[in-house]
PDB file of C-alpha atoms and ligand atoms in Angstrom:
ATOM      1  CA  ARG A 153       7.157 -14.843  -5.673  1.00 57.00           C
ATOM      2  CA  TYR A 154       4.097 -15.389  -7.812  1.00 59.00           C
ATOM      3  CA  ARG A 155       1.944 -15.931  -4.738  1.00 73.00           C
ATOM      4  CA  LEU A 156       3.247 -12.816  -3.110  1.00 86.00           C
ATOM      5  CA  LYS A 157       2.190 -10.864  -6.168  1.00 84.00           C
ATOM      6  CA  SER A 158      -1.291 -12.339  -6.064  1.00 85.00           C
ATOM      7  CA  GLY A 159      -1.383 -11.890  -2.270  1.00 86.00           C
ATOM      8  CA  LEU A 160      -0.692  -8.206  -2.709  1.00 89.00           C
ATOM      9  CA  SER A 161      -3.025  -7.853  -5.671  1.00 88.00           C
ATOM     10  CA  ARG A 162      -5.307  -5.259  -4.095  1.00 88.00           C
ATOM     11  CA  THR A 163      -2.542  -2.970  -2.937  1.00 87.00           C
ATOM     12  CA  ARG A 164      -0.885  -3.479  -6.286  1.00 86.00           C
ATOM     13  CA  ALA A 165      -4.003  -2.514  -8.212  1.00 86.00           C
ATOM     14  CA  GLN A 166      -4.249   0.632  -6.122  1.00 83.00           C
ATOM     15  CA  PHE A 167      -0.585   1.385  -6.248  1.00 84.00           C
ATOM     16  CA  GLY A 168       1.384  -0.082  -9.132  1.00 80.00           C
ATOM     17  CA  GLY A 169      -1.552   0.147 -11.515  1.00 79.00           C
ATOM     18  CA  ARG A 170      -2.129   3.833 -10.930  1.00 84.00           C
ATOM     19  CA  LEU A 171       1.552   4.687 -10.871  1.00 86.00           C
ATOM     20  CA  LYS A 172       2.150   3.217 -14.292  1.00 82.00           C
ATOM     21  CA  SER A 173      -0.192   5.674 -15.930  1.00 83.00           C
ATOM     22  CA  LEU A 174       1.276   8.548 -13.914  1.00 87.00           C
ATOM     23  CA  PHE A 175       4.832   7.755 -14.899  1.00 88.00           C
ATOM     24  CA  SER A 176       3.975   7.292 -18.546  1.00 87.00           C
ATOM     25  CA  ARG A 177       4.292  11.046 -19.014  1.00 83.00           C
ATOM     26  CA  GLY A 178       8.017  10.682 -18.413  1.00 86.00           C
ATOM     27  CA  THR A 179       8.635  13.819 -16.345  1.00 88.00           C
ATOM     28  CA  VAL A 180       8.784  14.505 -12.641  1.00 88.00           C
ATOM     29  CA  ASP A 181       6.802  17.730 -12.418  1.00 90.00           C
ATOM     30  CA  GLU A 182       4.541  19.270  -9.793  1.00 91.00           C
ATOM     31  CA  GLN A 183       1.474  17.612 -11.238  1.00 91.00           C
ATOM     32  CA  LEU A 184       3.054  14.189 -11.088  1.00 91.00           C
ATOM     33  CA  LEU A 185       4.165  14.749  -7.512  1.00 93.00           C
ATOM     34  CA  GLU A 186       0.672  15.831  -6.512  1.00 93.00           C
ATOM     35  CA  GLU A 187      -0.989  12.850  -8.101  1.00 92.00           C
ATOM     36  CA  LEU A 188       1.647  10.543  -6.698  1.00 93.00           C
ATOM     37  CA  GLU A 189       0.992  11.940  -3.247  1.00 95.00           C
ATOM     38  CA  ALA A 190      -2.681  11.039  -3.602  1.00 94.00           C
ATOM     39  CA  VAL A 191      -1.868   7.484  -4.689  1.00 92.00           C
ATOM     40  CA  LEU A 192       0.549   6.961  -1.812  1.00 94.00           C
ATOM     41  CA  LEU A 193      -1.900   8.330   0.722  1.00 93.00           C
ATOM     42  CA  THR A 194      -4.763   6.130  -0.459  1.00 90.00           C
ATOM     43  CA  SER A 195      -2.469   3.112  -0.144  1.00 90.00           C
ATOM     44  CA  ASP A 196      -1.967   4.065   3.519  1.00 93.00           C
ATOM     45  CA  VAL A 197       1.659   4.989   3.136  1.00 95.00           C
ATOM     46  CA  GLY A 198       0.871   7.856   5.526  1.00 94.00           C
ATOM     47  CA  LEU A 199       1.805  11.502   5.387  1.00 96.00           C
ATOM     48  CA  ASP A 200       5.281  11.206   6.810  1.00 97.00           C
ATOM     49  CA  ALA A 201       6.477   8.364   4.568  1.00 97.00           C
ATOM     50  CA  THR A 202       4.723   9.941   1.564  1.00 97.00           C
ATOM     51  CA  GLN A 203       6.626  13.180   2.041  1.00 97.00           C
ATOM     52  CA  HIS A 204       9.842  11.263   2.497  1.00 97.00           C
ATOM     53  CA  LEU A 205       9.300   9.317  -0.734  1.00 97.00           C
ATOM     54  CA  LEU A 206       8.297  12.410  -2.724  1.00 96.00           C
ATOM     55  CA  TYR A 207      11.378  14.219  -1.495  1.00 97.00           C
ATOM     56  CA  GLN A 208      13.578  11.284  -2.467  1.00 96.00           C
ATOM     57  CA  LEU A 209      12.008  11.088  -5.904  1.00 95.00           C
ATOM     58  CA  LYS A 210      12.398  14.810  -6.516  1.00 94.00           C
ATOM     59  CA  ALA A 211      16.028  14.732  -5.450  1.00 95.00           C
ATOM     60  CA  ARG A 212      16.803  11.748  -7.650  1.00 94.00           C
ATOM     61  CA  ALA A 213      14.935  13.211 -10.614  1.00 92.00           C
ATOM     62  CA  LYS A 214      17.103  16.307 -10.408  1.00 93.00           C
ATOM     63  CA  ARG A 215      20.359  14.497  -9.737  1.00 94.00           C
ATOM     64  CA  ASP A 216      19.948  11.788 -12.366  1.00 92.00           C
ATOM     65  CA  LYS A 217      17.869  13.841 -14.826  1.00 92.00           C
ATOM     66  CA  LEU A 218      15.172  11.177 -14.905  1.00 89.00           C
ATOM     67  CA  ALA A 219      13.245  11.416 -18.130  1.00 87.00           C
ATOM     68  CA  THR A 220      11.707   8.070 -18.907  1.00 90.00           C
ATOM     69  CA  PRO A 221       8.753   6.330 -17.259  1.00 88.00           C
ATOM     70  CA  GLU A 222      11.012   3.372 -16.396  1.00 90.00           C
ATOM     71  CA  ALA A 223      13.648   5.538 -14.752  1.00 92.00           C
ATOM     72  CA  ILE A 224      11.059   7.385 -12.670  1.00 91.00           C
ATOM     73  CA  GLN A 225       9.431   4.174 -11.569  1.00 91.00           C
ATOM     74  CA  LYS A 226      12.796   2.697 -10.677  1.00 93.00           C
ATOM     75  CA  ALA A 227      13.735   5.768  -8.640  1.00 95.00           C
ATOM     76  CA  LEU A 228      10.520   5.492  -6.623  1.00 95.00           C
ATOM     77  CA  SER A 229      10.806   1.755  -6.139  1.00 94.00           C
ATOM     78  CA  ASP A 230      14.456   2.160  -5.053  1.00 96.00           C
ATOM     79  CA  ALA A 231      13.429   4.791  -2.521  1.00 97.00           C
ATOM     80  CA  MET A 232      10.672   2.486  -1.251  1.00 97.00           C
ATOM     81  CA  TYR A 233      13.106  -0.412  -1.021  1.00 97.00           C
ATOM     82  CA  GLU A 234      15.591   1.673   0.972  1.00 98.00           C
ATOM     83  CA  LEU A 235      12.793   2.644   3.326  1.00 98.00           C
ATOM     84  CA  LEU A 236      11.553  -0.917   3.889  1.00 98.00           C
ATOM     85  CA  GLN A 237      14.840  -2.802   3.839  1.00 98.00           C
ATOM     86  CA  PRO A 238      15.696  -2.062   7.503  1.00 98.00           C
ATOM     87  CA  LEU A 239      12.478  -3.871   8.504  1.00 98.00           C
ATOM     88  CA  GLU A 240      13.735  -7.084   6.955  1.00 98.00           C
ATOM     89  CA  GLU A 241      15.284  -9.018   9.785  1.00 97.00           C
ATOM     90  CA  ALA A 242      14.627 -12.740   9.901  1.00 94.00           C
ATOM     91  CA  LEU A 243      13.848 -14.417  13.181  1.00 95.00           C
ATOM     92  CA  ASP A 244      16.559 -16.805  14.350  1.00 95.00           C
ATOM     93  CA  VAL A 245      14.610 -19.256  16.491  1.00 97.00           C
ATOM     94  CA  GLN A 246      17.638 -21.465  16.976  1.00 95.00           C
ATOM     95  CA  SER A 247      19.441 -18.910  19.121  1.00 96.00           C
ATOM     96  CA  HIS A 248      17.732 -20.225  22.306  1.00 97.00           C
ATOM     97  CA  LYS A 249      16.067 -23.451  23.320  1.00 97.00           C
ATOM     98  CA  PRO A 250      13.211 -23.274  23.883  1.00 97.00           C
ATOM     99  CA  PHE A 251      12.782 -20.107  21.869  1.00 98.00           C
ATOM    100  CA  VAL A 252       9.783 -18.409  23.447  1.00 98.00           C
ATOM    101  CA  ILE A 253       7.573 -16.298  21.213  1.00 98.00           C
ATOM    102  CA  MET A 254       4.892 -14.236  22.907  1.00 98.00           C
ATOM    103  CA  ILE A 255       2.074 -13.255  20.587  1.00 98.00           C
ATOM    104  CA  ALA A 256      -0.140 -10.224  21.093  1.00 98.00           C
ATOM    105  CA  GLY A 257      -2.641  -8.124  19.201  1.00 98.00           C
ATOM    106  CA  VAL A 258      -6.200  -6.881  19.062  1.00 97.00           C
ATOM    107  CA  ASN A 259      -9.088  -9.323  18.621  1.00 95.00           C
ATOM    108  CA  GLY A 260      -9.441 -10.590  15.092  1.00 94.00           C
ATOM    109  CA  ALA A 261      -5.990  -9.438  13.960  1.00 96.00           C
ATOM    110  CA  GLY A 262      -5.100 -13.007  13.067  1.00 96.00           C
ATOM    111  CA  LYS A 263      -3.167 -14.219  16.116  1.00 95.00           C
ATOM    112  CA  THR A 264      -4.551 -17.743  16.241  1.00 92.00           C
ATOM    113  CA  THR A 265      -4.319 -18.209  12.496  1.00 93.00           C
ATOM    114  CA  SER A 266      -0.746 -16.914  12.509  1.00 96.00           C
ATOM    115  CA  ILE A 267       0.180 -19.281  15.362  1.00 95.00           C
ATOM    116  CA  GLY A 268      -1.039 -22.194  13.246  1.00 93.00           C
ATOM    117  CA  LYS A 269       0.897 -20.958  10.241  1.00 95.00           C
ATOM    118  CA  LEU A 270       4.037 -20.382  12.316  1.00 96.00           C
ATOM    119  CA  ALA A 271       3.825 -23.814  13.936  1.00 96.00           C
ATOM    120  CA  LYS A 272       3.730 -25.401  10.514  1.00 94.00           C
ATOM    121  CA  HIS A 273       6.522 -23.142   9.252  1.00 95.00           C
ATOM    122  CA  PHE A 274       8.836 -24.124  12.127  1.00 96.00           C
ATOM    123  CA  GLN A 275       7.954 -27.811  11.902  1.00 95.00           C
ATOM    124  CA  ALA A 276       8.820 -27.738   8.243  1.00 94.00           C
ATOM    125  CA  GLN A 277      12.316 -26.660   9.334  1.00 95.00           C
ATOM    126  CA  GLY A 278      12.546 -29.768  11.516  1.00 96.00           C
ATOM    127  CA  LEU A 279      11.878 -27.901  14.772  1.00 97.00           C
ATOM    128  CA  SER A 280       9.556 -29.097  17.513  1.00 97.00           C
ATOM    129  CA  VAL A 281       6.822 -26.713  18.587  1.00 97.00           C
ATOM    130  CA  LEU A 282       4.633 -26.340  21.642  1.00 97.00           C
ATOM    131  CA  LEU A 283       1.632 -24.037  21.878  1.00 97.00           C
ATOM    132  CA  ALA A 284       0.544 -22.235  25.028  1.00 96.00           C
ATOM    133  CA  ALA A 285      -3.178 -21.426  25.072  1.00 94.00           C
ATOM    134  CA  GLY A 286      -2.676 -18.133  26.806  1.00 92.00           C
ATOM    135  CA  ASP A 287      -5.928 -16.594  25.590  1.00 90.00           C
ATOM    136  CA  THR A 288      -7.810 -17.472  28.745  1.00 87.00           C
ATOM    137  CA  PHE A 289     -10.556 -14.900  28.220  1.00 86.00           C
ATOM    138  CA  ARG A 290     -12.295 -16.857  25.499  1.00 84.00           C
ATOM    139  CA  ALA A 291     -12.910 -20.588  25.946  1.00 83.00           C
ATOM    140  CA  ALA A 292     -13.400 -20.733  22.170  1.00 87.00           C
ATOM    141  CA  ALA A 293      -9.853 -19.511  21.602  1.00 86.00           C
ATOM    142  CA  ARG A 294      -8.462 -22.275  23.776  1.00 89.00           C
ATOM    143  CA  GLU A 295     -10.586 -24.886  22.001  1.00 90.00           C
ATOM    144  CA  GLN A 296      -9.597 -23.524  18.595  1.00 88.00           C
ATOM    145  CA  LEU A 297      -5.930 -23.877  19.492  1.00 90.00           C
ATOM    146  CA  GLN A 298      -6.431 -27.356  20.981  1.00 91.00           C
ATOM    147  CA  THR A 299      -8.293 -28.616  17.936  1.00 89.00           C
ATOM    148  CA  TRP A 300      -5.648 -27.188  15.714  1.00 87.00           C
ATOM    149  CA  GLY A 301      -2.902 -28.808  17.806  1.00 91.00           C
ATOM    150  CA  GLU A 302      -4.564 -32.246  17.707  1.00 90.00           C
ATOM    151  CA  ARG A 303      -5.007 -32.129  13.981  1.00 85.00           C
ATOM    152  CA  ASN A 304      -1.383 -31.198  13.444  1.00 85.00           C
ATOM    153  CA  LYS A 305       0.114 -33.279  16.250  1.00 89.00           C
ATOM    154  CA  VAL A 306       1.434 -30.285  18.126  1.00 94.00           C
ATOM    155  CA  THR A 307       1.287 -30.274  21.928  1.00 94.00           C
ATOM    156  CA  VAL A 308      -0.950 -27.586  23.368  1.00 96.00           C
ATOM    157  CA  ILE A 309      -0.652 -26.588  27.000  1.00 95.00           C
ATOM    158  CA  ALA A 310      -4.001 -25.300  28.240  1.00 92.00           C
ATOM    159  CA  GLN A 311      -5.851 -24.981  31.517  1.00 88.00           C
ATOM    160  CA  GLN A 312      -9.576 -24.957  32.193  1.00 80.00           C
ATOM    161  CA  SER A 313      -9.086 -22.127  34.633  1.00 76.00           C
ATOM    162  CA  GLY A 314      -6.114 -20.024  35.548  1.00 78.00           C
ATOM    163  CA  ASP A 315      -4.677 -16.926  34.051  1.00 90.00           C
ATOM    164  CA  SER A 316      -2.705 -16.377  30.920  1.00 93.00           C
ATOM    165  CA  ALA A 317       0.585 -15.892  32.729  1.00 95.00           C
ATOM    166  CA  ALA A 318       0.229 -19.203  34.597  1.00 94.00           C
ATOM    167  CA  VAL A 319      -0.557 -21.152  31.425  1.00 95.00           C
ATOM    168  CA  ILE A 320       2.441 -19.724  29.606  1.00 96.00           C
ATOM    169  CA  PHE A 321       4.698 -20.241  32.636  1.00 96.00           C
ATOM    170  CA  ASP A 322       3.704 -23.937  32.693  1.00 95.00           C
ATOM    171  CA  ALA A 323       4.155 -24.232  28.955  1.00 96.00           C
ATOM    172  CA  ILE A 324       7.730 -22.954  29.153  1.00 97.00           C
ATOM    173  CA  ALA A 325       8.508 -25.467  31.914  1.00 96.00           C
ATOM    174  CA  ALA A 326       6.940 -28.253  29.853  1.00 97.00           C
ATOM    175  CA  ALA A 327       8.888 -27.218  26.769  1.00 97.00           C
ATOM    176  CA  ARG A 328      12.122 -27.261  28.724  1.00 97.00           C
ATOM    177  CA  ALA A 329      11.357 -30.701  30.172  1.00 97.00           C
ATOM    178  CA  ARG A 330      10.521 -32.093  26.749  1.00 97.00           C
ATOM    179  CA  GLY A 331      13.375 -30.508  24.829  1.00 97.00           C
ATOM    180  CA  ILE A 332      11.034 -28.500  22.617  1.00 98.00           C
ATOM    181  CA  ASP A 333      12.577 -25.945  20.232  1.00 98.00           C
ATOM    182  CA  VAL A 334       9.891 -23.266  19.937  1.00 98.00           C
ATOM    183  CA  VAL A 335       7.080 -22.147  22.256  1.00 98.00           C
ATOM    184  CA  LEU A 336       4.309 -20.099  20.673  1.00 97.00           C
ATOM    185  CA  ALA A 337       2.413 -18.345  23.446  1.00 97.00           C
ATOM    186  CA  ASP A 338      -1.004 -16.967  22.568  1.00 95.00           C
ATOM    187  CA  THR A 339      -2.533 -14.124  24.561  1.00 96.00           C
ATOM    188  CA  ALA A 340      -6.035 -12.685  24.619  1.00 95.00           C
ATOM    189  CA  GLY A 341      -6.869  -9.959  22.153  1.00 96.00           C
ATOM    190  CA  ARG A 342      -7.097  -6.453  23.549  1.00 96.00           C
ATOM    191  CA  LEU A 343      -7.294  -2.866  22.437  1.00 96.00           C
ATOM    192  CA  PRO A 344      -4.617  -0.311  23.297  1.00 95.00           C
ATOM    193  CA  THR A 345      -7.382   1.749  24.943  1.00 95.00           C
ATOM    194  CA  GLN A 346      -8.185  -1.042  27.428  1.00 95.00           C
ATOM    195  CA  LEU A 347      -5.565   0.091  29.871  1.00 95.00           C
ATOM    196  CA  HIS A 348      -6.199  -2.582  32.504  1.00 95.00           C
ATOM    197  CA  LEU A 349      -5.711  -5.237  29.825  1.00 96.00           C
ATOM    198  CA  MET A 350      -2.519  -3.559  28.655  1.00 97.00           C
ATOM    199  CA  ASP A 351      -1.295  -3.735  32.271  1.00 97.00           C
ATOM    200  CA  GLU A 352      -2.303  -7.367  32.370  1.00 96.00           C
ATOM    201  CA  ILE A 353      -0.273  -8.253  29.267  1.00 97.00           C
ATOM    202  CA  ALA A 354       2.728  -6.417  30.706  1.00 97.00           C
ATOM    203  CA  LYS A 355       2.382  -8.729  33.691  1.00 97.00           C
ATOM    204  CA  VAL A 356       2.228 -11.779  31.404  1.00 96.00           C
ATOM    205  CA  ARG A 357       5.530 -10.677  29.959  1.00 97.00           C
ATOM    206  CA  ARG A 358       7.085 -10.316  33.399  1.00 97.00           C
ATOM    207  CA  VAL A 359       5.946 -13.816  34.357  1.00 96.00           C
ATOM    208  CA  ILE A 360       7.478 -15.199  31.157  1.00 97.00           C
ATOM    209  CA  GLN A 361      10.749 -13.587  32.257  1.00 96.00           C
ATOM    210  CA  LYS A 362      10.437 -15.373  35.582  1.00 95.00           C
ATOM    211  CA  ALA A 363      10.127 -18.687  33.782  1.00 94.00           C
ATOM    212  CA  ASP A 364      13.233 -17.893  31.741  1.00 95.00           C
ATOM    213  CA  PRO A 365      15.183 -14.656  32.326  1.00 96.00           C
ATOM    214  CA  SER A 366      16.167 -14.472  28.649  1.00 96.00           C
ATOM    215  CA  ALA A 367      12.531 -14.862  27.490  1.00 97.00           C
ATOM    216  CA  PRO A 368      10.464 -13.843  25.671  1.00 98.00           C
ATOM    217  CA  HIS A 369      13.006 -14.170  22.894  1.00 98.00           C
ATOM    218  CA  GLU A 370      10.529 -12.591  20.559  1.00 98.00           C
ATOM    219  CA  THR A 371       7.479 -10.489  21.308  1.00 98.00           C
ATOM    220  CA  LEU A 372       5.402 -10.562  18.167  1.00 98.00           C
ATOM    221  CA  LEU A 373       2.604  -8.114  17.570  1.00 98.00           C
ATOM    222  CA  VAL A 374       0.080  -9.329  15.021  1.00 98.00           C
ATOM    223  CA  ILE A 375      -1.522  -6.506  13.084  1.00 97.00           C
ATOM    224  CA  ASP A 376      -4.180  -6.551  10.439  1.00 97.00           C
ATOM    225  CA  ALA A 377      -2.904  -4.573   7.441  1.00 95.00           C
ATOM    226  CA  SER A 378      -6.432  -3.401   6.659  1.00 94.00           C
ATOM    227  CA  PHE A 379      -6.336  -1.306   9.844  1.00 93.00           C
ATOM    228  CA  GLY A 380      -4.090   1.004   7.861  1.00 91.00           C
ATOM    229  CA  GLN A 381      -2.938   4.006   9.845  1.00 91.00           C
ATOM    230  CA  ASN A 382      -4.540   2.651  13.043  1.00 92.00           C
ATOM    231  CA  SER A 383      -1.840  -0.003  13.098  1.00 95.00           C
ATOM    232  CA  LEU A 384       0.677   2.645  14.116  1.00 96.00           C
ATOM    233  CA  GLN A 385      -1.090   3.333  17.409  1.00 96.00           C
ATOM    234  CA  GLN A 386      -1.247  -0.380  18.072  1.00 97.00           C
ATOM    235  CA  VAL A 387       2.475  -0.785  17.511  1.00 98.00           C
ATOM    236  CA  MET A 388       3.266   2.118  19.821  1.00 97.00           C
ATOM    237  CA  ALA A 389       0.863   1.112  22.594  1.00 97.00           C
ATOM    238  CA  PHE A 390       1.872  -2.556  22.637  1.00 98.00           C
ATOM    239  CA  ASP A 391       5.516  -1.576  22.431  1.00 98.00           C
ATOM    240  CA  LYS A 392       5.118   0.527  25.530  1.00 97.00           C
ATOM    241  CA  ALA A 393       3.464  -2.334  27.419  1.00 98.00           C
ATOM    242  CA  ILE A 394       5.454  -5.355  26.254  1.00 98.00           C
ATOM    243  CA  LYS A 395       8.453  -4.181  24.165  1.00 98.00           C
ATOM    244  CA  VAL A 396       7.447  -5.437  20.743  1.00 98.00           C
ATOM    245  CA  SER A 397      10.404  -6.998  18.927  1.00 98.00           C
ATOM    246  CA  GLY A 398       8.698  -7.960  15.694  1.00 98.00           C
ATOM    247  CA  LEU A 399       5.512  -7.768  13.674  1.00 98.00           C
ATOM    248  CA  VAL A 400       3.322 -10.118  11.725  1.00 98.00           C
ATOM    249  CA  LEU A 401       1.326  -8.130   9.213  1.00 97.00           C
ATOM    250  CA  THR A 402      -1.767 -10.138   8.269  1.00 97.00           C
ATOM    251  CA  LYS A 403      -4.475  -9.928   5.608  1.00 96.00           C
ATOM    252  CA  LEU A 404      -2.363  -8.157   3.040  1.00 94.00           C
ATOM    253  CA  ASP A 405      -4.358 -10.160   0.503  1.00 92.00           C
ATOM    254  CA  GLY A 406      -7.623  -8.535   1.501  1.00 90.00           C
ATOM    255  CA  THR A 407      -6.613  -4.909   1.551  1.00 89.00           C
ATOM    256  CA  ALA A 408      -5.337  -2.092  -0.630  1.00 85.00           C
ATOM    257  CA  LYS A 409      -3.572  -0.649   2.423  1.00 89.00           C
ATOM    258  CA  GLY A 410      -0.315  -2.579   2.128  1.00 90.00           C
ATOM    259  CA  GLY A 411       1.496   0.754   1.978  1.00 93.00           C
ATOM    260  CA  VAL A 412       1.163   0.887   5.748  1.00 95.00           C
ATOM    261  CA  VAL A 413       4.504  -0.959   5.910  1.00 97.00           C
ATOM    262  CA  ALA A 414       6.143   2.275   4.734  1.00 97.00           C
ATOM    263  CA  ALA A 415       4.368   4.240   7.468  1.00 97.00           C
ATOM    264  CA  ILE A 416       5.585   1.725  10.044  1.00 98.00           C
ATOM    265  CA  ALA A 417       9.131   2.049   8.685  1.00 98.00           C
ATOM    266  CA  ARG A 418       9.067   5.811   9.223  1.00 97.00           C
ATOM    267  CA  GLN A 419       7.018   6.199  12.371  1.00 97.00           C
ATOM    268  CA  CYS A 420       7.452   3.116  14.533  1.00 97.00           C
ATOM    269  CA  PRO A 421      10.016   0.854  12.890  1.00 98.00           C
ATOM    270  CA  LYS A 422       9.932  -2.778  14.017  1.00 98.00           C
ATOM    271  CA  PRO A 423      11.152  -5.790  12.087  1.00 98.00           C
ATOM    272  CA  VAL A 424       8.325  -7.241  10.008  1.00 98.00           C
ATOM    273  CA  ARG A 425       9.081 -10.904  10.608  1.00 98.00           C
ATOM    274  CA  TYR A 426       6.239 -12.334   8.551  1.00 97.00           C
ATOM    275  CA  ILE A 427       3.358 -11.292   6.385  1.00 97.00           C
ATOM    276  CA  GLY A 428       0.011 -13.050   6.020  1.00 96.00           C
ATOM    277  CA  VAL A 429      -1.343 -13.276   2.502  1.00 94.00           C
ATOM    278  CA  GLY A 430      -4.354 -15.548   2.974  1.00 94.00           C
ATOM    279  CA  GLU A 431      -6.365 -17.682   5.375  1.00 93.00           C
ATOM    280  CA  GLY A 432      -4.630 -20.929   4.457  1.00 92.00           C
ATOM    281  CA  ILE A 433      -1.973 -22.572   6.581  1.00 91.00           C
ATOM    282  CA  ASP A 434       0.724 -21.884   3.999  1.00 92.00           C
ATOM    283  CA  ASP A 435      -0.199 -18.254   3.452  1.00 94.00           C
ATOM    284  CA  LEU A 436       2.614 -16.863   5.567  1.00 95.00           C
ATOM    285  CA  ARG A 437       5.829 -15.412   4.144  1.00 94.00           C
ATOM    286  CA  PRO A 438       8.966 -14.076   5.742  1.00 95.00           C
ATOM    287  CA  PHE A 439       9.095 -10.380   4.871  1.00 96.00           C
ATOM    288  CA  HIS A 440      11.512  -9.648   2.040  1.00 96.00           C
ATOM    289  CA  ALA A 441      11.673  -5.970   1.206  1.00 96.00           C
ATOM    290  CA  ARG A 442      12.815  -6.586  -2.364  1.00 95.00           C
ATOM    291  CA  ASP A 443      10.065  -9.084  -3.140  1.00 94.00           C
ATOM    292  CA  PHE A 444       7.508  -6.875  -1.451  1.00 94.00           C
ATOM    293  CA  VAL A 445       8.494  -3.779  -3.409  1.00 94.00           C
ATOM    294  CA  ASP A 446       8.707  -5.721  -6.673  1.00 91.00           C
ATOM    295  CA  ALA A 447       5.259  -7.186  -6.047  1.00 89.00           C
ATOM    296  CA  LEU A 448       3.886  -3.667  -5.538  1.00 88.00           C
ATOM    297  CA  PHE A 449       5.406  -2.199  -8.675  1.00 84.00           C
ATOM    298  CA  GLU A 450       5.515  -5.000 -11.201  1.00 76.00           C
TER     299      GLU A 450
HETATM  300  P1  LIG B 522      -7.356 -13.575  16.464  1.00 81.08           P
HETATM  301  O1  LIG B 522      -8.611 -13.097  17.118  1.00 81.08           O
HETATM  302  O2  LIG B 522      -6.315 -12.504  16.468  1.00 81.08           O
HETATM  303  O3  LIG B 522      -6.834 -14.862  16.990  1.00 81.08           O
HETATM  304  O4  LIG B 522      -7.702 -13.771  14.913  1.00 81.08           O
HETATM  305  P2  LIG B 522      -7.947 -15.105  14.086  1.00 81.08           P
HETATM  306  O5  LIG B 522      -6.677 -15.841  13.923  1.00 81.08           O
HETATM  307  O6  LIG B 522      -9.086 -15.847  14.661  1.00 81.08           O
HETATM  308  O7  LIG B 522      -8.301 -14.492  12.647  1.00 81.08           O
HETATM  309  C1  LIG B 522      -9.449 -13.702  12.422  1.00 81.08           C
HETATM  310  C2  LIG B 522      -9.889 -13.894  10.971  1.00 81.08           C
HETATM  311  O8  LIG B 522      -8.908 -13.401  10.088  1.00 81.08           O
HETATM  312  C3  LIG B 522     -10.090 -15.354  10.592  1.00 81.08           C
HETATM  313  O9  LIG B 522     -11.249 -15.446   9.793  1.00 81.08           O
HETATM  314  C4  LIG B 522      -8.849 -15.687   9.779  1.00 81.08           C
HETATM  315  O10 LIG B 522      -9.069 -16.695   8.822  1.00 81.08           O
HETATM  316  C5  LIG B 522      -8.553 -14.363   9.114  1.00 81.08           C
HETATM  317  N1  LIG B 522      -7.142 -14.207   8.732  1.00 81.08           N
HETATM  318  C6  LIG B 522      -6.041 -14.308   9.519  1.00 81.08           C
HETATM  319  N2  LIG B 522      -4.908 -14.051   8.809  1.00 81.08           N
HETATM  320  C7  LIG B 522      -5.296 -13.794   7.530  1.00 81.08           C
HETATM  321  C8  LIG B 522      -4.599 -13.444   6.307  1.00 81.08           C
HETATM  322  O11 LIG B 522      -3.371 -13.290   6.229  1.00 81.08           O
HETATM  323  N3  LIG B 522      -5.380 -13.233   5.206  1.00 81.08           N
HETATM  324  C9  LIG B 522      -6.748 -13.368   5.253  1.00 81.08           C
HETATM  325  N4  LIG B 522      -7.427 -13.144   4.128  1.00 81.08           N
HETATM  326  N5  LIG B 522      -7.414 -13.665   6.366  1.00 81.08           N
HETATM  327  C10 LIG B 522      -6.712 -13.894   7.494  1.00 81.08           C
END
């Protein structure tokens, strides 16, 4: 809890800090709503979610005759919680064996780092993990994953040549043969505008389905929270290509744009499975709407 608060410190400074002084007046009037709108927009909550939250606050102010700073703050944080709560859906990796997680995202979003964090997270639950070095565009990505695997005694399936789909296909077969619990399959970074690469990742997904008709059991899109509103396009484009089933929202520690979770909730809702709050191996949290909202407002 404490680390989540410090992880969200920049968004909090932008958000909670400024709200406190706004609410101190103790009335929900036009001026407050206008200033609140500005705060929400600069935290990347986005127009749609901002309007939704303002509407909720206005309605509650009228209904419950809110007249203290605490009551107004609580009404807004309740509305935010209700908005984000549907995104809280933990991943149940024990529902299949091996549980195949395909990981996608743009370059630099934090895929490789998140794979390392996830591997450790699952191992800590007593599960065995295998990594598939499916980023075959960059030799450095493969090496990074292999080095990481050696250091942490996690098997990495990689090939000197060969395409992403083939590597992941082999990795699933290997995981099945070895009785592994979770396969984390990396893919090369790509932009939604690189249409041929979006076609290619759709093909990777189809090949995964050939290896196991029920797979991928999770298609995780890793997005960098500091992309703010641009994240929405990424969610939509990757969803179209590979049916995104969950998100990892990284770098919340380095940005004041943590409000983008609210925009995602309104415009392209997907479960936020995990959030990244630092570069360290332990800086990954399951997304808890209540903790997240509390960390923003406290
Ligand atoms: P990839 O290209 O998607 O595989 O991205 P990487 O995993 O290589 O990450 C790119 C950079 O972002 C690296 O410097 C990571 O240390 C950093 N990074 C990843 N996740 C986080 C996070 O949650 N917080 C912070 N501060 N940095 C992160």
